Amino acid sequence: MAKGSCHCGNVTFEVEGEPASAIECNCSHCSRKGYLLWFVPRDKLTVTTPTERLATYKFNKHVVDHMFCLNCGCAPFGMGVSPSGEKTAAINVRCIEDIDLATLKRIPFDGRSR
């Protein structure tokens, strides 16, 4: 079980599993914010603080709910649907406690051209 939070700790979460790799997307949103994303089935993510502490940002095709803390603005995860129709969560691995980012395989994704 991995635990994480936003910068100020106002939003906390737990996610089943441990990431071995992360998607490094070059779209305008991900590249500006430096996201490294680990996609999991939505039922593997548990938000452990009230959801009223979160706001949502949508852009482009408006299919992903990019969630961020109302206090510090940090975005620890997003919610969406995979191309196969499965409800998913995109975990920003930079928000996971005690993770060694150097050990993660980074997988480039060309979101800019989509």
PDB file of C-alpha atoms in Angstrom:
ATOM      1  CA  MET A   1       0.000   0.000   0.000  1.00  0.00           C
ATOM      2  CA  ALA A   2       1.417   3.362  -1.024  1.00  0.00           C
ATOM      3  CA  LYS A   3       0.426   6.530   0.831  1.00  0.00           C
ATOM      4  CA  GLY A   4       0.588  10.053  -0.484  1.00  0.00           C
ATOM      5  CA  SER A   5      -0.602  13.606  -0.130  1.00  0.00           C
ATOM      6  CA  CYS A   6      -0.617  17.061  -1.598  1.00  0.00           C
ATOM      7  CA  HIS A   7       2.116  19.477  -0.506  1.00  0.00           C
ATOM      8  CA  CYS A   8       0.311  20.848   2.565  1.00  0.00           C
ATOM      9  CA  GLY A   9      -1.214  17.509   3.648  1.00  0.00           C
ATOM     10  CA  ASN A  10      -4.785  18.756   3.260  1.00  0.00           C
ATOM     11  CA  VAL A  11      -5.463  15.930   0.763  1.00  0.00           C
ATOM     12  CA  THR A  12      -4.258  12.417   1.556  1.00  0.00           C
ATOM     13  CA  PHE A  13      -4.703   9.121  -0.235  1.00  0.00           C
ATOM     14  CA  GLU A  14      -3.727   5.460  -0.278  1.00  0.00           C
ATOM     15  CA  VAL A  15      -3.284   3.321  -3.359  1.00  0.00           C
ATOM     16  CA  GLU A  16      -2.891  -0.433  -3.569  1.00  0.00           C
ATOM     17  CA  GLY A  17       0.391  -1.546  -5.072  1.00  0.00           C
ATOM     18  CA  GLU A  18       3.777  -0.003  -5.714  1.00  0.00           C
ATOM     19  CA  PRO A  19       4.719   1.620  -9.011  1.00  0.00           C
ATOM     20  CA  ALA A  20       7.630   0.186 -11.001  1.00  0.00           C
ATOM     21  CA  SER A  21       7.242   2.715 -13.809  1.00  0.00           C
ATOM     22  CA  ALA A  22       5.584   6.028 -14.535  1.00  0.00           C
ATOM     23  CA  ILE A  23       4.254   7.703 -17.656  1.00  0.00           C
ATOM     24  CA  GLU A  24       5.999  10.962 -18.531  1.00  0.00           C
ATOM     25  CA  CYS A  25       3.552  12.766 -20.802  1.00  0.00           C
ATOM     26  CA  ASN A  26       4.591  15.768 -22.881  1.00  0.00           C
ATOM     27  CA  CYS A  27       1.157  17.399 -23.166  1.00  0.00           C
ATOM     28  CA  SER A  28       0.911  21.050 -22.144  1.00  0.00           C
ATOM     29  CA  HIS A  29      -0.598  20.218 -18.743  1.00  0.00           C
ATOM     30  CA  CYS A  30       1.659  17.345 -17.661  1.00  0.00           C
ATOM     31  CA  SER A  31       4.895  18.902 -18.911  1.00  0.00           C
ATOM     32  CA  ARG A  32       4.233  22.254 -17.213  1.00  0.00           C
ATOM     33  CA  LYS A  33       3.463  20.570 -13.890  1.00  0.00           C
ATOM     34  CA  GLY A  34       6.111  17.836 -14.109  1.00  0.00           C
ATOM     35  CA  TYR A  35       3.745  14.939 -13.615  1.00  0.00           C
ATOM     36  CA  LEU A  36       4.947  11.355 -13.481  1.00  0.00           C
ATOM     37  CA  LEU A  37       1.812   9.220 -13.690  1.00  0.00           C
ATOM     38  CA  TRP A  38       1.017   5.720 -12.504  1.00  0.00           C
ATOM     39  CA  PHE A  39      -2.338   4.463 -13.794  1.00  0.00           C
ATOM     40  CA  VAL A  40      -4.358   2.090 -11.615  1.00  0.00           C
ATOM     41  CA  PRO A  41      -7.965   0.840 -11.568  1.00  0.00           C
ATOM     42  CA  ARG A  42     -10.027   3.457  -9.732  1.00  0.00           C
ATOM     43  CA  ASP A  43     -11.012   1.028  -6.959  1.00  0.00           C
ATOM     44  CA  LYS A  44      -7.316   0.775  -5.974  1.00  0.00           C
ATOM     45  CA  LEU A  45      -7.302   4.454  -4.918  1.00  0.00           C
ATOM     46  CA  THR A  46      -8.780   5.559  -1.587  1.00  0.00           C
ATOM     47  CA  VAL A  47      -8.962   9.263  -0.819  1.00  0.00           C
ATOM     48  CA  THR A  48      -8.564   9.417   2.968  1.00  0.00           C
ATOM     49  CA  THR A  49      -9.633  13.038   3.461  1.00  0.00           C
ATOM     50  CA  PRO A  50     -12.926  14.760   2.596  1.00  0.00           C
ATOM     51  CA  THR A  51     -13.349  15.288  -1.146  1.00  0.00           C
ATOM     52  CA  GLU A  52     -14.546  18.837  -0.407  1.00  0.00           C
ATOM     53  CA  ARG A  53     -10.828  19.680  -0.048  1.00  0.00           C
ATOM     54  CA  LEU A  54     -10.359  19.016  -3.780  1.00  0.00           C
ATOM     55  CA  ALA A  55     -11.157  20.991  -6.903  1.00  0.00           C
ATOM     56  CA  THR A  56     -11.259  19.695 -10.472  1.00  0.00           C
ATOM     57  CA  TYR A  57      -9.640  21.005 -13.630  1.00  0.00           C
ATOM     58  CA  LYS A  58     -10.563  19.732 -17.097  1.00  0.00           C
ATOM     59  CA  PHE A  59      -9.005  20.672 -20.409  1.00  0.00           C
ATOM     60  CA  ASN A  60      -8.712  19.518 -24.019  1.00  0.00           C
ATOM     61  CA  LYS A  61     -11.360  16.786 -24.456  1.00  0.00           C
ATOM     62  CA  HIS A  62     -12.658  17.156 -20.856  1.00  0.00           C
ATOM     63  CA  VAL A  63     -12.423  13.416 -20.163  1.00  0.00           C
ATOM     64  CA  VAL A  64     -10.002  13.508 -17.207  1.00  0.00           C
ATOM     65  CA  ASP A  65     -10.800  15.084 -13.844  1.00  0.00           C
ATOM     66  CA  HIS A  66      -7.463  16.559 -12.764  1.00  0.00           C
ATOM     67  CA  MET A  67      -7.892  16.852  -8.983  1.00  0.00           C
ATOM     68  CA  PHE A  68      -5.976  19.405  -6.928  1.00  0.00           C
ATOM     69  CA  CYS A  69      -5.881  20.693  -3.352  1.00  0.00           C
ATOM     70  CA  LEU A  70      -7.887  23.847  -2.723  1.00  0.00           C
ATOM     71  CA  ASN A  71      -5.248  25.028  -0.240  1.00  0.00           C
ATOM     72  CA  CYS A  72      -1.822  24.434  -1.853  1.00  0.00           C
ATOM     73  CA  GLY A  73      -2.821  23.698  -5.463  1.00  0.00           C
ATOM     74  CA  CYS A  74      -0.842  20.453  -5.612  1.00  0.00           C
ATOM     75  CA  ALA A  75      -2.384  17.793  -7.878  1.00  0.00           C
ATOM     76  CA  PRO A  76      -1.840  14.301  -6.436  1.00  0.00           C
ATOM     77  CA  PHE A  77      -4.148  12.351  -8.796  1.00  0.00           C
ATOM     78  CA  GLY A  78      -6.719  12.473 -11.552  1.00  0.00           C
ATOM     79  CA  MET A  79      -9.737  10.377 -12.479  1.00  0.00           C
ATOM     80  CA  GLY A  80     -10.702   9.140 -15.899  1.00  0.00           C
ATOM     81  CA  VAL A  81     -11.698   6.218 -18.067  1.00  0.00           C
ATOM     82  CA  SER A  82      -9.237   4.068 -19.997  1.00  0.00           C
ATOM     83  CA  PRO A  83      -9.671   3.511 -23.749  1.00  0.00           C
ATOM     84  CA  SER A  84     -11.198   0.106 -22.884  1.00  0.00           C
ATOM     85  CA  GLY A  85     -13.823   1.784 -20.662  1.00  0.00           C
ATOM     86  CA  GLU A  86     -12.320   0.930 -17.258  1.00  0.00           C
ATOM     87  CA  LYS A  87     -12.542   3.605 -14.552  1.00  0.00           C
ATOM     88  CA  THR A  88      -8.973   4.598 -13.721  1.00  0.00           C
ATOM     89  CA  ALA A  89      -6.961   6.850 -11.451  1.00  0.00           C
ATOM     90  CA  ALA A  90      -3.780   8.574 -12.556  1.00  0.00           C
ATOM     91  CA  ILE A  91      -1.536   8.873  -9.513  1.00  0.00           C
ATOM     92  CA  ASN A  92       1.130  11.573  -9.559  1.00  0.00           C
ATOM     93  CA  VAL A  93       3.975   9.454  -8.166  1.00  0.00           C
ATOM     94  CA  ARG A  94       5.769  12.636  -7.059  1.00  0.00           C
ATOM     95  CA  CYS A  95       3.092  12.843  -4.331  1.00  0.00           C
ATOM     96  CA  ILE A  96       3.725   9.361  -2.922  1.00  0.00           C
ATOM     97  CA  GLU A  97       5.565   9.285   0.406  1.00  0.00           C
ATOM     98  CA  ASP A  98       9.067   7.806   0.561  1.00  0.00           C
ATOM     99  CA  ILE A  99       9.303   6.953  -3.122  1.00  0.00           C
ATOM    100  CA  ASP A 100      12.686   6.842  -4.821  1.00  0.00           C
ATOM    101  CA  LEU A 101      11.950   8.405  -8.207  1.00  0.00           C
ATOM    102  CA  ALA A 102      15.350   7.320  -9.522  1.00  0.00           C
ATOM    103  CA  THR A 103      14.245   3.676  -9.342  1.00  0.00           C
ATOM    104  CA  LEU A 104      11.161   4.185 -11.547  1.00  0.00           C
ATOM    105  CA  LYS A 105      11.316   3.432 -15.231  1.00  0.00           C
ATOM    106  CA  ARG A 106      10.008   6.506 -17.073  1.00  0.00           C
ATOM    107  CA  ILE A 107       7.842   5.756 -20.088  1.00  0.00           C
ATOM    108  CA  PRO A 108       7.537   8.665 -22.530  1.00  0.00           C
ATOM    109  CA  PHE A 109       4.049   9.379 -23.868  1.00  0.00           C
ATOM    110  CA  ASP A 110       3.330  11.808 -26.702  1.00  0.00           C
ATOM    111  CA  GLY A 111       0.217  13.494 -25.358  1.00  0.00           C
ATOM    112  CA  ARG A 112       1.097  16.736 -27.146  1.00  0.00           C
ATOM    113  CA  SER A 113       0.094  15.367 -30.551  1.00  0.00           C
ATOM    114  CA  ARG A 114      -3.251  13.913 -29.385  1.00  0.00           C
TER     115      ARG A 114
END
